[in-house]
Tab-separated table of N, CA, C and O in Angstrom:
chain	number	residue	atom	x	y	z
Y	55	UNK	N	4.862	-14.489	21.436
Y	55	UNK	CA	4.563	-14.290	20.033
Y	55	UNK	C	3.740	-12.999	19.898
Y	55	UNK	O	2.783	-12.778	20.627
Y	56	UNK	N	4.119	-12.150	18.965
Y	56	UNK	CA	3.389	-10.892	18.783
Y	56	UNK	C	2.123	-11.119	17.964
Y	56	UNK	O	2.030	-12.055	17.178
Y	57	UNK	N	1.168	-10.239	18.170
Y	57	UNK	CA	-0.098	-10.374	17.466
Y	57	UNK	C	-0.054	-9.636	16.130
Y	57	UNK	O	0.742	-8.737	15.919
Y	58	UNK	N	-0.926	-10.046	15.243
Y	58	UNK	CA	-1.067	-9.421	13.930
Y	58	UNK	C	-2.137	-8.351	14.057
Y	58	UNK	O	-3.284	-8.651	14.386
Y	59	UNK	N	-1.752	-7.117	13.822
Y	59	UNK	CA	-2.697	-6.009	13.932
Y	59	UNK	C	-3.491	-5.884	12.630
Y	59	UNK	O	-2.930	-5.771	11.553
Y	60	UNK	N	-4.817	-5.904	12.778
Y	60	UNK	CA	-5.741	-5.757	11.655
Y	60	UNK	C	-6.491	-4.447	11.862
Y	60	UNK	O	-7.053	-4.216	12.922
Y	61	UNK	N	-6.487	-3.597	10.839
Y	61	UNK	CA	-7.191	-2.323	10.922
Y	61	UNK	C	-8.413	-2.362	10.019
Y	61	UNK	O	-8.298	-2.554	8.819
Y	62	UNK	N	-9.570	-2.214	10.625
Y	62	UNK	CA	-10.859	-2.182	9.920
Y	62	UNK	C	-11.191	-0.720	9.662
Y	62	UNK	O	-11.411	0.049	10.599
Y	63	UNK	N	-11.171	-0.322	8.397
Y	63	UNK	CA	-11.522	1.042	8.004
Y	63	UNK	C	-12.905	1.021	7.378
Y	63	UNK	O	-13.187	0.176	6.527
Y	64	UNK	N	-13.753	1.928	7.808
Y	64	UNK	CA	-15.120	1.949	7.290
Y	64	UNK	C	-15.541	3.369	6.962
Y	64	UNK	O	-15.229	4.310	7.692
Y	65	UNK	N	-16.251	3.489	5.836
Y	65	UNK	CA	-16.785	4.787	5.425
Y	65	UNK	C	-18.097	4.551	4.701
Y	65	UNK	O	-18.198	3.668	3.852
Y	66	UNK	N	-19.095	5.332	5.054
Y	66	UNK	CA	-20.408	5.213	4.428
Y	66	UNK	C	-20.990	6.622	4.249
Y	66	UNK	O	-21.836	7.058	5.033
Y	67	UNK	N	-20.498	7.362	3.227
Y	67	UNK	CA	-20.996	8.721	3.006
Y	67	UNK	C	-22.518	8.750	2.890
Y	67	UNK	O	-23.138	7.795	2.399
Y	68	UNK	N	-23.105	9.840	3.319
Y	68	UNK	CA	-24.569	9.975	3.310
Y	68	UNK	C	-25.176	9.798	1.926
Y	68	UNK	O	-26.305	9.342	1.798
Y	69	UNK	N	-24.444	10.158	0.888
Y	69	UNK	CA	-24.983	10.080	-0.469
Y	69	UNK	C	-24.963	8.664	-1.045
Y	69	UNK	O	-25.413	8.439	-2.162
Y	70	UNK	N	-24.447	7.696	-0.293
Y	70	UNK	CA	-24.374	6.316	-0.771
Y	70	UNK	C	-25.401	5.447	-0.045
Y	70	UNK	O	-25.941	5.838	0.979
Y	71	UNK	N	-25.640	4.269	-0.606
Y	71	UNK	CA	-26.571	3.353	0.054
Y	71	UNK	C	-25.985	2.898	1.384
Y	71	UNK	O	-24.771	2.781	1.544
Y	72	UNK	N	-26.859	2.677	2.354
Y	72	UNK	CA	-26.430	2.302	3.697
Y	72	UNK	C	-25.810	0.907	3.699
Y	72	UNK	O	-26.330	-0.015	3.071
Y	73	UNK	N	-24.726	0.784	4.415
Y	73	UNK	CA	-24.057	-0.499	4.596
Y	73	UNK	C	-24.181	-0.907	6.061
Y	73	UNK	O	-24.206	-0.055	6.940
Y	74	UNK	N	-24.209	-2.185	6.310
Y	74	UNK	CA	-24.295	-2.694	7.686
Y	74	UNK	C	-22.881	-2.868	8.235
Y	74	UNK	O	-22.424	-3.978	8.514
Y	75	UNK	N	-22.176	-1.748	8.401
Y	75	UNK	CA	-20.781	-1.797	8.837
Y	75	UNK	C	-20.640	-2.350	10.248
Y	75	UNK	O	-19.683	-3.063	10.541
Y	76	UNK	N	-21.595	-2.034	11.120
Y	76	UNK	CA	-21.547	-2.570	12.480
Y	76	UNK	C	-21.678	-4.086	12.468
Y	76	UNK	O	-20.996	-4.788	13.218
Y	77	UNK	N	-22.523	-4.605	11.609
Y	77	UNK	CA	-22.684	-6.060	11.505
Y	77	UNK	C	-21.436	-6.708	10.918
Y	77	UNK	O	-21.048	-7.803	11.317
Y	78	UNK	N	-20.805	-6.012	9.990
Y	78	UNK	CA	-19.602	-6.565	9.375
Y	78	UNK	C	-18.458	-6.679	10.380
Y	78	UNK	O	-17.814	-7.724	10.484
Y	79	UNK	N	-18.210	-5.624	11.145
Y	79	UNK	CA	-17.120	-5.704	12.117
Y	79	UNK	C	-17.464	-6.696	13.230
Y	79	UNK	O	-16.597	-7.410	13.724
Y	80	UNK	N	-18.726	-6.795	13.576
Y	80	UNK	CA	-19.152	-7.776	14.578
Y	80	UNK	C	-18.871	-9.197	14.093
Y	80	UNK	O	-18.371	-10.036	14.846
Y	81	UNK	N	-19.159	-9.469	12.830
Y	81	UNK	CA	-18.904	-10.797	12.259
Y	81	UNK	C	-17.406	-11.111	12.254
Y	81	UNK	O	-16.995	-12.235	12.562
Y	82	UNK	N	-16.600	-10.121	11.932
Y	82	UNK	CA	-15.147	-10.317	11.943
Y	82	UNK	C	-14.676	-10.611	13.367
Y	82	UNK	O	-13.887	-11.536	13.599
Y	83	UNK	N	-15.160	-9.831	14.333
Y	83	UNK	CA	-14.787	-10.055	15.737
Y	83	UNK	C	-15.160	-11.456	16.191
Y	83	UNK	O	-14.366	-12.136	16.848
Y	84	UNK	N	-16.356	-11.892	15.855
Y	84	UNK	CA	-16.798	-13.231	16.267
Y	84	UNK	C	-15.938	-14.317	15.642
Y	84	UNK	O	-15.585	-15.290	16.306
Y	85	UNK	N	-15.625	-14.163	14.368
Y	85	UNK	CA	-14.786	-15.165	13.697
Y	85	UNK	C	-13.413	-15.243	14.342
Y	85	UNK	O	-12.861	-16.325	14.546
Y	86	UNK	N	-12.844	-14.073	14.629
Y	86	UNK	CA	-11.523	-14.072	15.257
Y	86	UNK	C	-11.575	-14.707	16.642
Y	86	UNK	O	-10.705	-15.516	16.993
Y	87	UNK	N	-12.590	-14.359	17.427
Y	87	UNK	CA	-12.713	-14.912	18.791
Y	87	UNK	C	-12.887	-16.428	18.784
Y	87	UNK	O	-12.415	-17.105	19.690
Y	88	UNK	N	-13.614	-16.928	17.807
Y	88	UNK	CA	-13.910	-18.363	17.793
Y	88	UNK	C	-12.833	-19.197	17.099
Y	88	UNK	O	-12.906	-20.417	17.120
Y	89	UNK	N	-11.833	-18.550	16.533
Y	89	UNK	CA	-10.790	-19.303	15.838
Y	89	UNK	C	-9.742	-19.803	16.823
Y	89	UNK	O	-9.609	-19.292	17.933
Y	90	UNK	N	-8.982	-20.793	16.401
Y	90	UNK	CA	-7.910	-21.327	17.237
Y	90	UNK	C	-6.801	-20.294	17.432
Y	90	UNK	O	-6.055	-20.361	18.392
Y	91	UNK	N	-6.717	-19.332	16.531
Y	91	UNK	CA	-5.663	-18.321	16.589
Y	91	UNK	C	-6.179	-16.994	17.142
Y	91	UNK	O	-5.640	-15.942	16.845
Y	92	UNK	N	-7.224	-17.041	17.958
Y	92	UNK	CA	-7.873	-15.826	18.454
Y	92	UNK	C	-6.889	-14.849	19.090
Y	92	UNK	O	-6.972	-13.637	18.862
Y	93	UNK	N	-5.963	-15.331	19.867
Y	93	UNK	CA	-5.016	-14.465	20.549
Y	93	UNK	C	-3.948	-13.875	19.649
Y	93	UNK	O	-3.173	-13.024	20.078
Y	94	UNK	N	-3.897	-14.309	18.429
Y	94	UNK	CA	-2.860	-13.836	17.510
Y	94	UNK	C	-3.262	-12.574	16.759
Y	94	UNK	O	-2.457	-12.020	16.029
Y	95	UNK	N	-4.499	-12.127	16.917
Y	95	UNK	CA	-4.979	-10.966	16.171
Y	95	UNK	C	-5.390	-9.835	17.098
Y	95	UNK	O	-5.992	-10.060	18.141
Y	96	UNK	N	-5.068	-8.624	16.693
Y	96	UNK	CA	-5.423	-7.405	17.401
Y	96	UNK	C	-6.244	-6.566	16.427
Y	96	UNK	O	-5.682	-5.924	15.539
Y	97	UNK	N	-7.569	-6.612	16.558
Y	97	UNK	CA	-8.461	-5.902	15.632
Y	97	UNK	C	-8.733	-4.501	16.152
Y	97	UNK	O	-9.164	-4.322	17.294
Y	98	UNK	N	-8.485	-3.524	15.299
Y	98	UNK	CA	-8.767	-2.126	15.629
Y	98	UNK	C	-9.644	-1.548	14.526
Y	98	UNK	O	-9.643	-2.047	13.412
Y	99	UNK	N	-10.377	-0.485	14.850
Y	99	UNK	CA	-11.312	0.082	13.871
Y	99	UNK	C	-11.231	1.594	13.824
Y	99	UNK	O	-11.007	2.248	14.840
Y	100	UNK	N	-11.425	2.127	12.634
Y	100	UNK	CA	-11.580	3.558	12.386
Y	100	UNK	C	-12.851	3.674	11.557
Y	100	UNK	O	-12.901	3.204	10.422
Y	101	UNK	N	-13.874	4.269	12.140
Y	101	UNK	CA	-15.182	4.352	11.482
Y	101	UNK	C	-15.435	5.768	10.971
Y	101	UNK	O	-14.835	6.728	11.448
Y	102	UNK	N	-16.346	5.901	9.999
Y	102	UNK	CA	-16.674	7.196	9.387
Y	102	UNK	C	-15.390	7.885	8.927
Y	102	UNK	O	-15.173	9.070	9.164
Y	103	UNK	N	-14.544	7.122	8.274
Y	103	UNK	CA	-13.222	7.580	7.863
Y	103	UNK	C	-13.290	8.726	6.861
Y	103	UNK	O	-14.055	8.690	5.897
Y	104	UNK	N	-12.478	9.744	7.109
Y	104	UNK	CA	-12.335	10.886	6.217
Y	104	UNK	C	-10.964	10.805	5.559
Y	104	UNK	O	-10.019	10.277	6.140
Y	105	UNK	N	-10.861	11.335	4.344
Y	105	UNK	CA	-9.616	11.239	3.575
Y	105	UNK	C	-8.419	11.807	4.335
Y	105	UNK	O	-7.345	11.201	4.340
Y	106	UNK	N	-8.602	12.939	4.993
Y	106	UNK	CA	-7.475	13.554	5.694
Y	106	UNK	C	-7.064	12.780	6.945
Y	106	UNK	O	-5.986	13.007	7.492
Y	107	UNK	N	-7.883	11.850	7.405
Y	107	UNK	CA	-7.568	11.038	8.587
Y	107	UNK	C	-6.851	9.732	8.241
Y	107	UNK	O	-6.269	9.093	9.120
Y	108	UNK	N	-6.897	9.337	6.977
Y	108	UNK	CA	-6.350	8.038	6.576
Y	108	UNK	C	-4.856	7.890	6.873
Y	108	UNK	O	-4.459	6.913	7.520
Y	109	UNK	N	-3.999	8.822	6.464
Y	109	UNK	CA	-2.562	8.638	6.760
Y	109	UNK	C	-2.273	8.528	8.261
Y	109	UNK	O	-1.482	7.679	8.680
Y	110	UNK	N	-2.920	9.371	9.061
Y	110	UNK	CA	-2.689	9.333	10.509
Y	110	UNK	C	-3.163	8.012	11.105
Y	110	UNK	O	-2.507	7.460	12.003
Y	111	UNK	N	-4.286	7.491	10.626
Y	111	UNK	CA	-4.799	6.212	11.135
Y	111	UNK	C	-3.815	5.084	10.822
Y	111	UNK	O	-3.541	4.230	11.682
Y	112	UNK	N	-3.267	5.085	9.625
Y	112	UNK	CA	-2.295	4.050	9.257
Y	112	UNK	C	-1.015	4.167	10.093
Y	112	UNK	O	-0.469	3.153	10.536
Y	113	UNK	N	-0.558	5.380	10.320
Y	113	UNK	CA	0.650	5.577	11.124
Y	113	UNK	C	0.402	5.235	12.600
Y	113	UNK	O	1.255	4.652	13.258
Y	114	UNK	N	-0.756	5.597	13.110
Y	114	UNK	CA	-1.085	5.348	14.523
Y	114	UNK	C	-1.196	3.852	14.821
Y	114	UNK	O	-0.677	3.355	15.802
Y	115	UNK	N	-1.866	3.135	13.951
Y	115	UNK	CA	-2.126	1.708	14.204
Y	115	UNK	C	-1.046	0.786	13.653
Y	115	UNK	O	-0.890	-0.326	14.149
Y	116	UNK	N	-0.365	1.204	12.602
Y	116	UNK	CA	0.672	0.399	11.950
Y	116	UNK	C	0.206	-1.051	11.719
Y	116	UNK	O	0.806	-2.012	12.230
Y	117	UNK	N	-0.876	-1.211	10.957
Y	117	UNK	CA	-1.428	-2.553	10.760
Y	117	UNK	C	-0.611	-3.418	9.801
Y	117	UNK	O	0.107	-2.902	8.934
Y	118	UNK	N	-0.727	-4.711	9.975
Y	118	UNK	CA	-0.184	-5.674	9.009
Y	118	UNK	C	-1.237	-5.967	7.946
Y	118	UNK	O	-0.915	-6.301	6.818
Y	119	UNK	N	-2.516	-5.853	8.348
Y	119	UNK	CA	-3.644	-6.108	7.439
Y	119	UNK	C	-4.600	-4.934	7.537
Y	119	UNK	O	-4.918	-4.481	8.632
Y	120	UNK	N	-5.056	-4.439	6.372
Y	120	UNK	CA	-6.059	-3.376	6.328
Y	120	UNK	C	-7.288	-3.932	5.616
Y	120	UNK	O	-7.184	-4.485	4.515
Y	121	UNK	N	-8.431	-3.793	6.267
Y	121	UNK	CA	-9.705	-4.201	5.682
Y	121	UNK	C	-10.537	-2.938	5.510
Y	121	UNK	O	-10.835	-2.254	6.483
Y	122	UNK	N	-10.871	-2.594	4.260
Y	122	UNK	CA	-11.715	-1.429	4.011
Y	122	UNK	C	-13.113	-1.892	3.676
Y	122	UNK	O	-13.309	-2.767	2.836
Y	123	UNK	N	-14.085	-1.276	4.316
Y	123	UNK	CA	-15.482	-1.566	4.024
Y	123	UNK	C	-16.158	-0.244	3.692
Y	123	UNK	O	-16.151	0.684	4.492
Y	124	UNK	N	-16.690	-0.166	2.497
Y	124	UNK	CA	-17.349	1.051	2.057
Y	124	UNK	C	-17.692	0.973	0.589
Y	124	UNK	O	-17.835	-0.105	0.028
Y	125	UNK	N	-17.779	2.134	-0.021
Y	125	UNK	CA	-18.141	2.233	-1.429
Y	125	UNK	C	-16.953	2.719	-2.243
Y	125	UNK	O	-16.061	3.371	-1.724
Y	126	UNK	N	-17.005	2.418	-3.526
Y	126	UNK	CA	-16.004	2.913	-4.466
Y	126	UNK	C	-16.704	3.548	-5.651
Y	126	UNK	O	-17.887	3.313	-5.898
Y	127	UNK	N	-15.968	4.369	-6.378
Y	127	UNK	CA	-16.520	5.017	-7.562
Y	127	UNK	C	-16.314	4.120	-8.779
Y	127	UNK	O	-15.580	3.132	-8.724
Y	128	UNK	N	-16.919	4.494	-9.881
Y	128	UNK	CA	-16.773	3.739	-11.127
Y	128	UNK	C	-15.329	3.765	-11.626
Y	128	UNK	O	-14.903	2.885	-12.370
Y	129	UNK	N	-14.567	4.761	-11.192
Y	129	UNK	CA	-13.167	4.880	-11.608
Y	129	UNK	C	-12.194	4.237	-10.622
Y	129	UNK	O	-10.989	4.369	-10.768
Y	130	UNK	N	-12.714	3.578	-9.585
Y	130	UNK	CA	-11.875	2.854	-8.645
Y	130	UNK	C	-11.445	3.629	-7.419
Y	130	UNK	O	-10.613	3.162	-6.655
Y	131	UNK	N	-11.999	4.800	-7.206
Y	131	UNK	CA	-11.659	5.590	-6.027
Y	131	UNK	C	-12.514	5.165	-4.836
Y	131	UNK	O	-13.672	4.798	-5.007
Y	132	UNK	N	-11.948	5.243	-3.642
Y	132	UNK	CA	-12.716	4.978	-2.431
Y	132	UNK	C	-13.552	6.210	-2.104
Y	132	UNK	O	-13.069	7.334	-2.222
Y	133	UNK	N	-14.784	5.996	-1.678
Y	133	UNK	CA	-15.644	7.103	-1.272
Y	133	UNK	C	-15.613	7.185	0.244
Y	133	UNK	O	-16.073	6.281	0.930
Y	134	UNK	N	-15.037	8.265	0.741
Y	134	UNK	CA	-14.885	8.448	2.174
Y	134	UNK	C	-15.846	9.518	2.665
Y	134	UNK	O	-16.363	10.306	1.887
Y	135	UNK	N	-16.085	9.573	3.943
Y	135	UNK	CA	-16.975	10.564	4.550
Y	135	UNK	C	-16.338	11.939	4.335
Y	135	UNK	O	-15.139	12.110	4.485
Y	136	UNK	N	-17.190	12.910	3.986
Y	136	UNK	CA	-16.696	14.258	3.761
Y	136	UNK	C	-16.167	14.463	2.360
Y	136	UNK	O	-15.771	15.559	2.006
Y	137	UNK	N	-16.148	13.424	1.549
Y	137	UNK	CA	-15.701	13.545	0.157
Y	137	UNK	C	-16.792	14.218	-0.661
Y	137	UNK	O	-17.899	14.447	-0.193
Y	138	UNK	N	-16.493	14.509	-1.902
Y	138	UNK	CA	-17.449	15.207	-2.758
Y	138	UNK	C	-18.778	14.484	-2.871
Y	138	UNK	O	-19.809	15.106	-2.998
Y	139	UNK	N	-18.747	13.147	-2.803
Y	139	UNK	CA	-19.984	12.374	-2.944
Y	139	UNK	C	-20.819	12.399	-1.680
Y	139	UNK	O	-21.940	11.906	-1.659
Y	140	UNK	N	-20.306	12.947	-0.593
Y	140	UNK	CA	-21.006	12.923	0.695
Y	140	UNK	C	-22.196	13.841	0.698
Y	140	UNK	O	-22.277	14.909	0.334
């Protein structure tokens, strides 16, 4: 049986409030390890994500599930590292 690839994308630009991204991915890892389906998931991470890296990360990992952790703007845009808000 093939595993379900989960891609954890994280961005925390300097101009935004600090997020505990390391704690978040750690919690996800622990939950997956302790579940009955632990072997069915392949968790990968791209941290300090920049806008120009996003397409390549998606193509490289080809995830079935994408989890983004970071900030968004009032207009619904994701705030990535190196963006104008950085």
